[in-house]
XYZ file of C-alpha atoms in Angstrom:
759
model
C -0.055 -0.068 -0.057
C 2.901 2.246 0.561
C 3.859 1.474 -2.997
C 0.423 2.468 -4.189
C 0.835 5.685 -2.538
C 4.117 6.168 -4.150
C 2.891 5.230 -7.527
C -0.045 7.768 -7.047
C 2.348 10.515 -6.403
C 3.852 10.215 -9.751
C 0.627 9.318 -11.739
C -1.098 11.832 -13.844
C -4.542 12.790 -12.339
C -6.339 11.488 -15.367
C -4.890 8.111 -14.872
C -4.773 7.819 -11.115
C -8.355 6.578 -10.542
C -7.672 3.729 -12.958
C -4.301 3.066 -11.121
C -6.183 3.020 -7.725
C -8.774 0.657 -9.219
C -6.083 -1.543 -10.772
C -3.870 -1.656 -7.744
C -6.468 -2.741 -5.409
C -7.852 -5.228 -7.869
C -4.437 -6.830 -7.944
C -3.969 -6.692 -4.241
C -7.479 -8.123 -3.718
C -6.724 -11.018 -6.159
C -3.517 -11.880 -4.364
C -5.335 -11.961 -1.029
C -8.118 -13.984 -2.481
C -10.661 -11.434 -1.480
C -13.144 -9.101 -3.459
C -11.975 -5.579 -3.407
C -15.315 -4.338 -1.946
C -15.702 -6.843 0.831
C -16.669 -5.269 4.080
C -14.738 -8.085 5.807
C -11.343 -6.883 4.289
C -8.483 -6.900 6.719
C -7.551 -3.749 8.656
C -4.442 -3.222 6.530
C -6.414 -3.572 3.359
C -8.852 -0.833 4.684
C -5.935 1.276 5.597
C -4.684 0.930 2.039
C -8.108 2.129 0.690
C -7.850 5.184 3.112
C -4.387 6.125 1.819
C -5.545 5.779 -1.739
C -8.545 7.767 -0.927
C -6.343 10.658 0.303
C -4.191 10.649 -2.760
C -7.197 10.121 -5.111
C -9.535 12.645 -3.590
C -8.632 15.266 -6.475
C -8.676 12.628 -9.050
C -11.641 13.626 -10.892
C -12.711 14.418 -14.492
C -11.348 17.537 -15.852
C -13.389 20.664 -14.962
C -14.391 23.502 -17.289
C -12.209 26.414 -17.171
C -14.567 28.542 -15.083
C -14.173 26.153 -12.151
C -10.277 25.482 -12.646
C -9.457 27.575 -9.699
C -11.766 25.734 -7.363
C -10.345 22.486 -8.637
C -6.822 23.618 -8.206
C -7.562 24.694 -4.736
C -8.861 21.261 -3.948
C -6.069 19.370 -5.705
C -3.387 21.122 -3.614
C -4.769 19.738 -0.357
C -2.649 16.870 0.871
C -3.785 14.261 3.349
C -1.971 16.055 6.219
C -3.715 19.271 5.363
C -7.160 17.772 5.405
C -7.846 17.791 9.163
C -10.834 20.012 9.499
C -11.296 22.366 12.368
C -14.774 22.991 13.412
C -15.860 26.336 12.045
C -17.720 28.800 14.312
C -21.185 27.808 13.057
C -23.886 26.762 15.413
C -23.867 23.058 15.485
C -26.089 20.413 17.182
C -22.887 18.980 18.789
C -19.835 17.105 17.921
C -19.025 17.738 14.365
C -17.174 15.032 12.590
C -13.655 15.750 11.426
C -10.958 14.314 9.474
C -11.136 10.672 8.275
C -14.512 10.208 10.084
C -15.929 13.185 8.196
C -14.726 11.827 4.953
C -16.200 8.462 5.737
C -19.494 9.845 6.678
C -19.888 11.875 3.535
C -18.824 8.766 1.432
C -21.436 6.772 3.230
C -24.027 9.280 1.882
C -22.564 8.809 -1.504
C -22.598 5.194 -1.627
C -26.035 4.580 0.013
C -27.328 6.625 -2.970
C -25.033 4.813 -5.468
C -26.128 1.454 -4.188
C -29.984 2.295 -4.072
C -29.779 3.528 -7.656
C -27.886 0.475 -8.827
C -30.344 -2.018 -7.221
C -33.381 -0.187 -8.609
C -31.631 0.213 -12.020
C -33.222 3.784 -11.929
C -32.577 7.054 -10.334
C -30.245 9.985 -10.100
C -26.834 9.271 -8.471
C -25.086 12.386 -9.735
C -26.579 15.018 -7.345
C -26.314 12.963 -4.088
C -22.673 12.278 -4.947
C -21.916 16.002 -5.410
C -24.164 17.314 -2.598
C -23.190 14.801 0.090
C -20.829 17.398 1.924
C -23.531 20.096 2.195
C -25.983 17.455 3.061
C -23.812 16.120 5.760
C -23.041 19.386 7.185
C -26.880 20.369 7.330
C -28.113 17.225 8.762
C -25.261 16.230 11.151
C -23.927 19.766 12.288
C -26.627 22.554 11.664
C -30.057 21.442 11.577
C -32.273 20.896 14.670
C -34.717 17.942 14.594
C -36.028 14.894 16.343
C -35.707 11.684 14.178
C -38.319 9.931 16.435
C -40.823 12.660 15.957
C -40.445 14.007 12.341
C -43.400 16.328 13.048
C -41.963 18.163 16.050
C -43.304 21.751 15.599
C -39.965 23.765 16.146
C -37.831 21.565 13.824
C -35.761 23.110 11.072
C -37.222 22.253 7.659
C -35.281 20.932 4.672
C -36.531 20.822 1.182
C -34.656 19.270 -1.721
C -36.148 21.333 -4.597
C -33.943 19.184 -6.921
C -36.125 16.236 -6.006
C -34.765 13.855 -8.471
C -31.728 13.613 -6.200
C -33.981 12.233 -3.425
C -31.584 9.482 -2.452
C -29.401 12.188 -0.836
C -32.316 13.025 1.440
C -33.178 9.223 2.102
C -29.503 8.628 2.933
C -29.387 11.488 5.526
C -32.682 10.426 6.953
C -31.401 6.973 7.269
C -28.229 7.917 9.007
C -29.999 10.426 11.267
C -32.149 7.463 12.574
C -35.666 8.221 11.041
C -37.877 5.004 11.211
C -39.300 5.586 7.836
C -35.921 4.943 6.187
C -34.363 1.805 7.406
C -31.866 -0.141 5.354
C -34.488 -2.181 3.809
C -36.373 0.840 2.687
C -33.223 2.137 0.849
C -33.024 -1.443 -0.780
C -36.625 -0.652 -1.993
C -35.844 2.479 -3.554
C -38.408 3.290 -6.226
C -40.286 0.051 -5.679
C -44.093 -0.540 -5.178
C -45.211 0.413 -1.715
C -41.807 1.654 -0.467
C -41.278 4.732 1.590
C -38.520 5.640 -0.718
C -40.220 6.846 -3.795
C -38.498 8.099 -6.897
C -39.035 11.784 -5.737
C -39.605 13.026 -2.374
C -43.195 12.620 -1.097
C -44.280 13.956 2.267
C -47.253 11.739 2.296
C -45.057 8.616 2.013
C -41.886 9.436 3.912
C -42.069 11.059 7.467
C -39.129 13.463 7.499
C -39.836 14.738 4.015
C -41.565 17.999 4.392
C -43.020 18.668 0.892
C -43.361 16.864 -2.314
C -40.784 17.877 -4.837
C -39.794 16.670 -8.377
C -41.356 19.239 -10.732
C -38.447 21.653 -10.677
C -38.844 24.910 -8.919
C -41.816 23.739 -6.943
C -39.688 23.068 -3.962
C -38.058 26.349 -3.490
C -41.378 27.985 -3.742
C -42.640 25.587 -1.072
C -39.606 26.493 1.124
C -40.464 30.226 0.719
C -44.010 29.224 2.144
C -42.416 27.403 5.021
C -40.177 30.268 5.855
C -43.140 32.666 5.575
C -45.053 30.511 7.932
C -42.229 30.536 10.505
C -41.741 34.363 10.227
C -45.400 34.886 10.577
C -45.985 32.647 13.646
C -42.958 34.110 15.258
C -44.251 37.768 14.835
C -47.589 36.705 16.303
C -46.602 34.435 19.290
C -42.805 35.266 20.216
C -42.333 37.524 23.402
C -39.313 39.437 24.510
C -38.679 36.768 26.998
C -39.777 33.707 25.043
C -38.831 32.971 21.510
C -41.103 29.958 21.025
C -41.147 29.899 17.269
C -37.458 29.761 16.170
C -36.433 27.624 13.266
C -34.841 27.833 9.752
C -35.730 26.485 6.347
C -33.065 25.142 4.218
C -33.274 24.237 0.579
C -31.125 22.718 -2.153
C -31.898 23.811 -5.751
C -30.208 22.898 -8.895
C -29.606 24.390 -12.294
C -33.049 23.236 -13.523
C -34.756 24.830 -10.661
C -33.120 28.068 -11.485
C -34.416 27.920 -15.031
C -37.983 27.416 -14.030
C -39.815 30.837 -13.795
C -41.695 29.657 -10.661
C -38.293 29.985 -8.690
C -37.939 33.717 -9.720
C -41.650 34.337 -8.687
C -41.170 32.788 -5.356
C -37.757 34.138 -4.637
C -38.792 37.812 -5.627
C -41.451 37.493 -3.000
C -38.791 35.938 -0.461
C -36.573 38.986 -0.881
C -39.409 41.394 -0.691
C -40.592 39.846 2.520
C -37.072 39.706 4.111
C -37.207 35.930 4.977
C -33.994 35.976 6.868
C -34.395 32.430 8.095
C -34.474 30.980 4.646
C -31.139 29.648 3.460
C -30.966 28.188 -0.167
C -27.961 26.046 -1.456
C -27.547 26.338 -5.270
C -25.798 23.099 -6.397
C -23.762 24.748 -9.129
C -22.656 21.705 -11.101
C -23.276 23.158 -14.537
C -24.975 19.917 -15.857
C -28.482 19.285 -16.906
C -30.025 16.468 -18.796
C -29.123 17.648 -22.205
C -25.478 18.359 -21.226
C -23.393 21.316 -19.894
C -25.591 24.259 -19.032
C -23.567 26.385 -21.505
C -25.914 25.384 -24.182
C -28.880 27.231 -22.586
C -28.260 28.624 -19.208
C -25.392 31.287 -19.015
C -26.839 33.987 -16.804
C -25.241 35.190 -13.473
C -27.500 33.362 -11.009
C -26.028 35.172 -7.980
C -26.509 38.487 -9.693
C -30.153 37.541 -10.268
C -30.641 36.715 -6.548
C -28.879 39.779 -5.371
C -31.310 41.781 -7.600
C -34.189 39.951 -5.958
C -33.165 41.206 -2.576
C -31.094 38.197 -1.336
C -27.724 37.897 0.376
C -25.501 35.749 -1.748
C -22.370 33.748 -1.061
C -20.131 31.555 -3.054
C -18.604 28.171 -1.865
C -16.088 27.580 -4.630
C -15.195 24.120 -3.394
C -18.384 22.106 -2.621
C -16.640 18.775 -3.086
C -14.698 18.773 0.180
C -14.445 22.395 1.287
C -16.300 21.613 4.512
C -15.074 24.651 6.260
C -16.136 26.841 3.470
C -19.634 25.379 3.669
C -19.724 25.975 7.415
C -18.527 29.503 7.245
C -21.142 30.248 4.559
C -23.868 28.937 6.812
C -22.589 30.902 9.678
C -22.663 34.135 7.561
C -26.113 33.280 6.247
C -27.393 33.046 9.829
C -25.927 36.366 10.632
C -27.966 38.129 7.939
C -31.366 38.389 9.510
C -33.116 40.844 7.229
C -32.909 38.910 3.940
C -32.780 35.274 2.692
C -29.394 33.896 1.586
C -28.495 31.946 -1.427
C -25.230 30.150 -1.105
C -23.909 29.001 -4.523
C -22.039 25.870 -4.033
C -19.815 24.689 -6.968
C -19.806 20.851 -7.023
C -18.973 18.180 -9.288
C -21.981 16.102 -10.307
C -21.142 12.439 -9.736
C -18.135 13.249 -7.596
C -15.826 10.272 -7.282
C -16.863 8.570 -10.535
C -13.752 8.175 -12.531
C -15.496 8.181 -15.883
C -18.858 9.683 -15.438
C -18.313 12.557 -12.958
C -19.000 16.087 -14.431
C -21.058 14.770 -17.226
C -24.832 14.290 -17.974
C -24.071 10.507 -17.975
C -24.407 10.474 -14.078
C -27.465 12.679 -13.765
C -30.263 10.250 -14.398
C -29.149 6.646 -14.764
C -27.378 4.062 -12.538
C -23.580 4.073 -12.882
C -23.307 0.555 -14.007
C -21.459 -2.388 -12.172
C -18.022 -1.569 -13.544
C -18.205 2.094 -12.628
C -19.545 1.585 -9.229
C -16.392 -0.672 -8.556
C -14.211 1.955 -9.952
C -15.910 4.545 -7.766
C -15.403 2.366 -4.629
C -11.768 2.142 -5.551
C -11.441 5.702 -6.290
C -13.004 6.998 -3.062
C -11.527 4.226 -0.944
C -14.806 2.517 -0.001
C -14.251 -1.224 0.542
C -17.745 -2.129 1.720
C -20.701 -4.066 0.275
C -23.794 -2.269 -0.918
C -25.690 -0.417 1.665
C -23.059 -1.010 4.335
C -22.477 1.776 6.938
C -19.222 1.550 8.949
C -19.748 1.291 12.692
C -17.942 4.633 13.458
C -20.271 6.309 11.064
C -23.322 4.735 12.706
C -21.978 5.538 16.096
C -21.317 9.189 15.208
C -24.859 9.698 13.633
C -26.613 7.631 16.519
C -26.256 10.729 18.723
C -29.008 12.566 16.802
C -31.839 10.301 18.362
C -31.110 11.319 22.018
C -30.233 14.904 21.113
C -33.363 15.166 19.001
C -35.515 13.967 21.872
C -33.662 16.430 24.128
C -34.321 19.368 21.752
C -37.995 18.592 21.717
C -38.083 17.987 25.512
C -36.446 21.460 26.081
C -38.983 23.245 23.677
C -41.665 21.410 25.493
C -40.465 22.811 28.879
C -40.044 26.160 27.303
C -43.695 25.958 25.909
C -45.021 25.015 29.308
C -43.497 28.192 30.837
C -44.826 30.210 27.896
C -48.373 28.621 28.486
C -48.182 29.829 32.123
C -47.280 33.337 31.184
C -49.374 33.797 28.089
C -52.254 31.367 28.226
C -54.411 32.814 25.545
C -51.543 33.003 22.982
C -50.448 29.593 24.095
C -53.982 28.185 23.399
C -54.121 29.814 20.065
C -50.737 28.584 19.018
C -51.561 25.081 20.241
C -54.574 25.042 18.061
C -52.530 25.976 15.037
C -49.825 23.441 15.849
C -52.442 20.624 16.338
C -54.870 21.824 13.650
C -57.828 21.642 16.169
C -60.453 24.171 15.065
C -62.225 26.188 17.721
C -65.488 24.855 19.017
C -68.464 26.153 16.925
C -66.266 27.734 14.294
C -68.667 27.074 11.586
C -71.597 28.795 13.203
C -69.668 31.982 12.395
C -70.351 31.528 8.707
C -72.882 33.990 7.234
C -76.527 32.891 7.145
C -78.445 33.568 3.952
C -82.202 33.406 3.023
C -84.102 33.851 -0.144
C -84.941 37.504 1.116
C -81.164 38.210 1.217
C -80.185 40.539 -1.616
C -78.782 39.012 -4.781
C -75.052 39.170 -4.981
C -72.043 37.895 -6.908
C -70.616 34.747 -5.142
C -67.193 36.545 -5.213
C -68.738 39.054 -2.807
C -70.363 36.395 -0.677
C -67.128 34.613 -0.493
C -65.464 37.852 0.878
C -68.155 37.679 3.647
C -67.263 34.084 4.438
C -63.614 34.769 4.522
C -63.979 37.586 6.783
C -66.194 35.769 9.150
C -63.878 32.740 9.232
C -60.839 35.007 9.962
C -62.382 36.058 13.201
C -62.664 32.400 14.383
C -60.010 30.351 12.556
C -56.669 31.603 13.687
C -54.679 30.038 11.125
C -56.349 31.464 8.198
C -54.079 33.548 5.986
C -53.835 34.319 2.307
C -54.222 36.834 -0.585
C -54.433 37.261 -4.215
C -52.305 37.590 -7.256
C -52.741 41.546 -7.608
C -56.563 41.054 -7.826
C -57.491 41.388 -4.094
C -60.083 44.210 -4.889
C -61.595 42.120 -7.840
C -61.427 38.539 -6.128
C -62.848 40.278 -2.994
C -60.209 38.434 -0.701
C -58.959 41.109 1.774
C -59.460 40.306 5.319
C -60.645 43.545 6.577
C -59.695 43.306 10.214
C -56.010 42.691 9.260
C -53.224 44.526 7.495
C -50.613 43.389 4.946
C -47.933 40.633 5.672
C -44.889 42.590 4.876
C -41.307 42.518 5.881
C -41.968 44.680 8.812
C -45.462 43.567 9.734
C -45.193 39.668 9.291
C -47.981 39.201 12.077
C -50.635 40.429 9.561
C -52.702 38.051 7.513
C -53.237 39.569 4.107
C -50.527 38.343 1.711
C -49.875 40.399 -1.389
C -48.493 37.947 -3.954
C -48.315 40.352 -6.910
C -48.837 39.007 -10.250
C -47.189 35.740 -9.588
C -49.929 32.942 -9.901
C -47.638 29.926 -10.034
C -45.452 31.139 -7.221
C -48.403 31.996 -5.114
C -49.893 28.367 -5.360
C -46.698 26.686 -4.408
C -45.861 29.165 -1.560
C -49.452 28.400 -0.238
C -48.511 24.684 -0.385
C -45.553 25.374 1.820
C -47.640 27.270 4.265
C -50.253 24.512 4.431
C -47.624 21.917 5.036
C -45.777 23.738 7.672
C -48.248 23.319 10.444
C -51.696 21.539 10.289
C -53.540 24.554 11.560
C -52.336 27.102 8.987
C -55.072 27.406 6.387
C -53.847 29.255 3.327
C -56.059 30.665 0.610
C -55.016 32.262 -2.615
C -56.981 33.958 -5.402
C -57.035 35.012 -9.072
C -59.347 34.823 -11.984
C -60.392 31.273 -12.648
C -58.884 31.101 -16.183
C -55.512 32.112 -14.707
C -55.333 28.737 -13.047
C -53.644 27.874 -16.253
C -50.572 29.733 -14.818
C -50.610 27.854 -11.672
C -51.840 24.483 -12.365
C -48.561 22.695 -11.624
C -48.613 23.935 -8.043
C -52.281 23.086 -7.648
C -51.565 19.537 -8.891
C -48.938 19.227 -6.145
C -51.418 20.415 -3.685
C -53.504 17.530 -4.519
C -50.864 15.081 -4.614
C -49.131 16.338 -1.385
C -52.330 16.605 0.518
C -52.050 20.232 1.153
C -55.369 21.743 2.023
C -55.040 25.068 0.161
C -58.205 26.937 -0.556
C -58.214 28.282 -3.998
C -60.644 31.233 -4.413
C -61.248 31.512 -8.108
C -63.491 34.268 -9.356
C -64.884 35.347 -12.895
C -65.725 31.722 -13.212
C -67.410 31.727 -16.737
C -68.523 33.755 -19.858
C -70.607 35.595 -17.230
C -67.679 37.935 -16.664
C -68.554 39.387 -20.150
C -66.707 42.090 -21.970
C -63.134 40.988 -21.272
C -63.718 38.157 -23.687
C -62.303 34.600 -24.437
C -58.931 35.314 -23.011
C -60.533 35.714 -19.584
C -63.459 33.389 -19.926
C -62.807 29.794 -18.563
C -64.356 26.882 -20.712
C -62.472 23.779 -19.992
C -61.267 24.519 -16.577
C -64.128 22.988 -14.533
C -63.749 19.651 -16.116
C -59.955 19.698 -16.027
C -60.010 20.096 -12.104
C -62.762 17.510 -11.848
C -60.329 15.185 -13.490
C -57.658 15.977 -11.003
C -57.401 13.382 -8.070
C -57.774 14.500 -4.586
C -59.171 17.925 -5.671
C -62.537 19.422 -4.474
C -63.989 21.446 -7.218
C -66.894 23.730 -5.835
C -69.094 25.929 -7.901
C -71.705 27.273 -5.571
C -74.994 28.841 -6.851
C -75.726 31.271 -4.038
C -74.720 32.365 -0.455
C -75.800 29.246 1.254
C -73.680 27.282 -1.011
C -70.802 29.547 -0.793
C -70.790 29.226 2.939
C -71.276 25.371 2.667
C -68.148 25.227 0.351
C -66.037 27.235 2.776
C -67.062 25.060 5.633
C -65.942 21.853 3.759
C -62.810 23.475 2.504
C -61.594 24.376 6.081
C -62.568 20.898 7.130
C -60.644 19.130 4.398
C -57.061 19.734 5.575
C -55.670 16.909 3.331
C -57.719 17.920 0.230
C -57.307 21.213 -1.623
C -60.362 23.010 -2.659
C -61.330 25.376 -5.608
C -64.213 27.710 -5.292
C -65.309 28.974 -8.714
C -67.054 32.104 -8.055
C -69.307 34.619 -10.249
C -68.698 38.070 -11.245
C -72.493 38.527 -11.885
C -75.207 38.881 -9.218
C -77.038 35.674 -8.293
C -80.317 35.306 -6.247
C -80.403 33.164 -3.042
C -82.373 30.156 -4.208
C -84.928 28.289 -2.266
C -83.887 24.748 -1.406
C -80.076 25.293 -1.330
C -78.490 24.762 1.904
C -75.067 24.361 3.715
C -75.746 20.935 4.620
C -76.661 19.985 0.995
C -73.161 20.986 -0.240
C -71.710 18.142 1.849
C -73.498 15.742 -0.399
C -71.895 17.235 -3.579
C -75.188 17.050 -5.457
C -78.599 17.313 -3.954
C -82.102 18.089 -4.817
C -83.156 21.707 -4.308
C -86.709 21.570 -5.859
C -89.002 18.623 -6.918
C -92.672 18.412 -7.421
C -92.755 14.701 -8.184
C -93.680 11.771 -6.013
C -92.247 8.167 -5.440
C -88.906 9.267 -6.796
C -90.243 9.482 -10.453
C -89.987 12.910 -11.827
C -90.640 13.422 -15.593
C -87.253 15.293 -15.850
C -84.122 15.826 -13.875
C -82.350 19.129 -14.570
C -78.932 19.521 -12.984
C -76.532 22.397 -12.857
C -73.867 24.278 -11.038
C -73.061 27.687 -10.004
C -74.866 30.703 -11.922
C -76.714 28.174 -14.137
C -78.702 26.728 -11.330
C -80.930 29.735 -11.482
C -81.661 29.011 -15.161
C -82.414 25.349 -14.242
C -84.853 26.523 -11.564
C -86.604 28.944 -14.132
C -86.916 26.165 -16.799
C -88.247 23.730 -14.109
C -90.955 26.314 -13.138
C -91.989 26.718 -16.788
C -92.221 22.894 -17.346
C -94.132 22.583 -14.224
C -96.803 24.899 -15.450
C -97.293 22.545 -18.305
C -98.017 19.740 -15.970
C -94.588 18.129 -15.888
C -92.903 16.823 -12.728
C -89.393 18.207 -12.595
C -86.546 17.756 -10.183
C -83.626 20.262 -9.947
C -80.366 19.116 -8.695
C -77.367 21.297 -7.778
C -74.129 19.584 -8.480
C -71.982 21.908 -6.466
C -69.191 19.379 -6.215
C -69.027 16.255 -8.267
C -66.282 14.716 -6.114
C -68.393 14.738 -3.022
C -71.374 13.348 -4.785
C -69.357 10.622 -6.234
C -68.370 9.573 -2.778
C -71.893 9.197 -1.446
C -73.560 5.780 -1.120
C -75.370 4.123 -4.010
C -78.659 4.488 -2.129
C -78.137 8.255 -1.778
C -77.302 8.609 -5.531
C -80.310 6.674 -6.414
C -82.473 8.972 -4.403
C -81.172 12.003 -6.473
C -80.716 10.317 -9.823
C -82.954 7.386 -10.043
C -81.877 4.898 -12.665
C -85.567 4.561 -14.142
C -85.525 8.341 -15.126
C -83.529 8.857 -18.185
C -84.896 12.120 -19.184
C -81.890 14.136 -17.754
C -80.566 17.497 -18.798
C -77.496 19.243 -17.626
C -76.692 22.967 -18.136
C -73.428 24.639 -17.324
C -71.527 27.512 -18.767
C -68.369 25.403 -19.564
C -67.302 22.323 -21.218
C -69.972 19.514 -21.498
C -67.129 16.786 -21.074
C -67.859 14.625 -18.024
C -71.684 15.440 -17.785
C -72.422 12.277 -19.577
C -71.831 10.186 -16.512
C -74.876 11.956 -14.900
C -77.221 12.600 -17.753
C -76.599 9.101 -19.426
C -76.841 8.035 -22.878
C -80.443 9.342 -23.371
C -79.799 12.688 -21.660
C -78.890 15.975 -23.049
C -75.999 18.259 -22.133
C -75.994 21.980 -22.555
C -72.761 23.866 -22.369
C -70.053 25.488 -24.136
C -67.497 23.445 -26.216
C -65.709 26.466 -27.890
C -64.127 29.658 -26.693
C -66.032 32.487 -25.332
C -66.587 35.945 -26.850
C -66.372 39.663 -25.803
C -69.821 41.103 -25.203
C -72.042 41.787 -22.229
C -72.766 38.745 -20.351
C -76.661 38.402 -20.989
C -75.832 38.490 -24.705
C -73.200 35.909 -24.653
C -75.551 33.618 -22.559
C -78.170 33.972 -25.125
C -75.880 33.380 -28.257
C -74.476 30.317 -26.702
C -77.798 28.968 -25.695
C -77.254 29.028 -21.991
C -80.920 29.836 -21.359
C -84.043 28.470 -19.703
C -85.610 28.320 -23.255
C -83.005 25.910 -24.337
C -83.321 23.679 -21.372
C -87.175 23.518 -22.026
C -86.491 22.580 -25.570
C -83.943 19.969 -24.648
C -86.422 18.519 -22.198
C -89.120 18.311 -24.651
C -87.074 16.546 -27.188
C -86.406 13.643 -24.817
């Protein structure tokens, strides 16, 4: 092994990795043992360690822009690599020297081995980001592995979610029960807790669901907003009861997505000083080097957005650089920090590092062995050395102690500030105050006609008085969406205790930020608003709401051609059915005040299902027969003059067209017909009802059914049946006063009557 070291000192760097692999293969062959055997003799392990020291800098040639960082790394000899702990706040007992190297390599190889076993995944990011991941989870972050939902934990978001084996490896080492060794071996397999991208609903310890690039960083902004808001509301001069950081890793792909800039613009505006983002600057995307499409000054962009920026030039093993950057980031309290960390994707792989080949595919058997040799890792797949296990094991008792200390602190807080403590506790647990729903407005048929967007504002303001976690706003349309909470001011950098959030014209970022707020704490209930048609700008975030069980309330006004003169660019057509097709999304379209209140009641109750309220611009009457209770059924009868569940006709509708259905029914009734009108305020809830209930509303024997809705007819066939009629709009709208458009498109009582008579 001394000979190997001597050879390495005189071997060109481009050949050294192969020399290491060949030398160890020769020694292993002579010893009659496999080079990667965990049972290798101590002397052999020592040899791997020596070759690791010499081969640490043996990586693929770097682009010229990173030559300085590479040269700095290459100049470090083994004797120079003992790391002194930097003056950064740590949990306790930072690893140094050989143990630190070994711990970081354990992260790398758990990722390599899991991807290799699955023959699927993204090993490059975990191999490059292992140092920053290690320092975060082992030295900086405060968490309790045995209670992943402890309120005052630091949050971590892997926005570059394809590199999820980095997070799974860290959770495994830290002692989270959801990620045992067997779970790592089941990476990307059916039913495992280690899916192909991080999913908060599958893996305790994962805060948010990431994968679509840019969503995670926007979620992180929401998490940091939630911390700042709650701290401003509940911290006292003698008790900082809310005090945690949000950390996030983004990649080049996240930086290319527009949602990142939307969310980070707001983070800078709001001065979210406890948000620290690491940019994995490895210059590789799926198509190759980012020089082909992404050459901007990312740090300059973040500075322009109001962020503090730092650059760690050696993210491969510049541990103290990373520590010092985190220390400086924490010292800047009035703005978020972006730390650009220049890394080598696939660090340690002799033939694939610094190339797109290591981004999204397993290394392959031969390259895995070469990487083991290059990094001095003589262990079998998924093996974690005992000294690494022992080092990481301290997080279990330390995490329990951190939570116990916080519990004791909260008990003192509760004695001093009982009312605030009770409110905060309700937000932490998600327990709603007794009788909260009674605060919702009550409407009767005598109540004045009004647009459901105005009725929505009445509901929001009523709820804000009794639901302490309600917080939200609009994408620069608050005065049109009618979403201002009148008793509160604006959440701003210097007034974070307020509950009106001004998102500006940033729909996509708005939705994803609200996901982060919802997933921060069970009792935080975010809402956000824009025109219904502009859900096109935020659909990606809304889909993640549904997938990640984030109970965001989407207040979507101007819900149809009824908005009139603004024309087809602003008139939603296909939007209702598109969201009805989305799993785990509640799509409400209330017809009046009672149904609007009922929709809000259900939206607040459904904390693991997001809700959309499609609301009218035009005034609507308060109809007889509608009710808050009926909304819970999704579809229910609001008028019926038949007996024995055998009406001549069933007319079904939603929203503003329910009034039209009622008028048509009245005319048909005058002609001696029996007619049932059904308000289908939420298809999803109706579909969840019992067969007996569905039969009571839509008896199978009655086939003369008509639907009317100012939107796409797609989907109504399952309710009207093969013999029924659908009235709707299957083309774009037009610019004209709303009554004229309704008439020209046939959304009229006369058309409903004609359809009924044709059946």
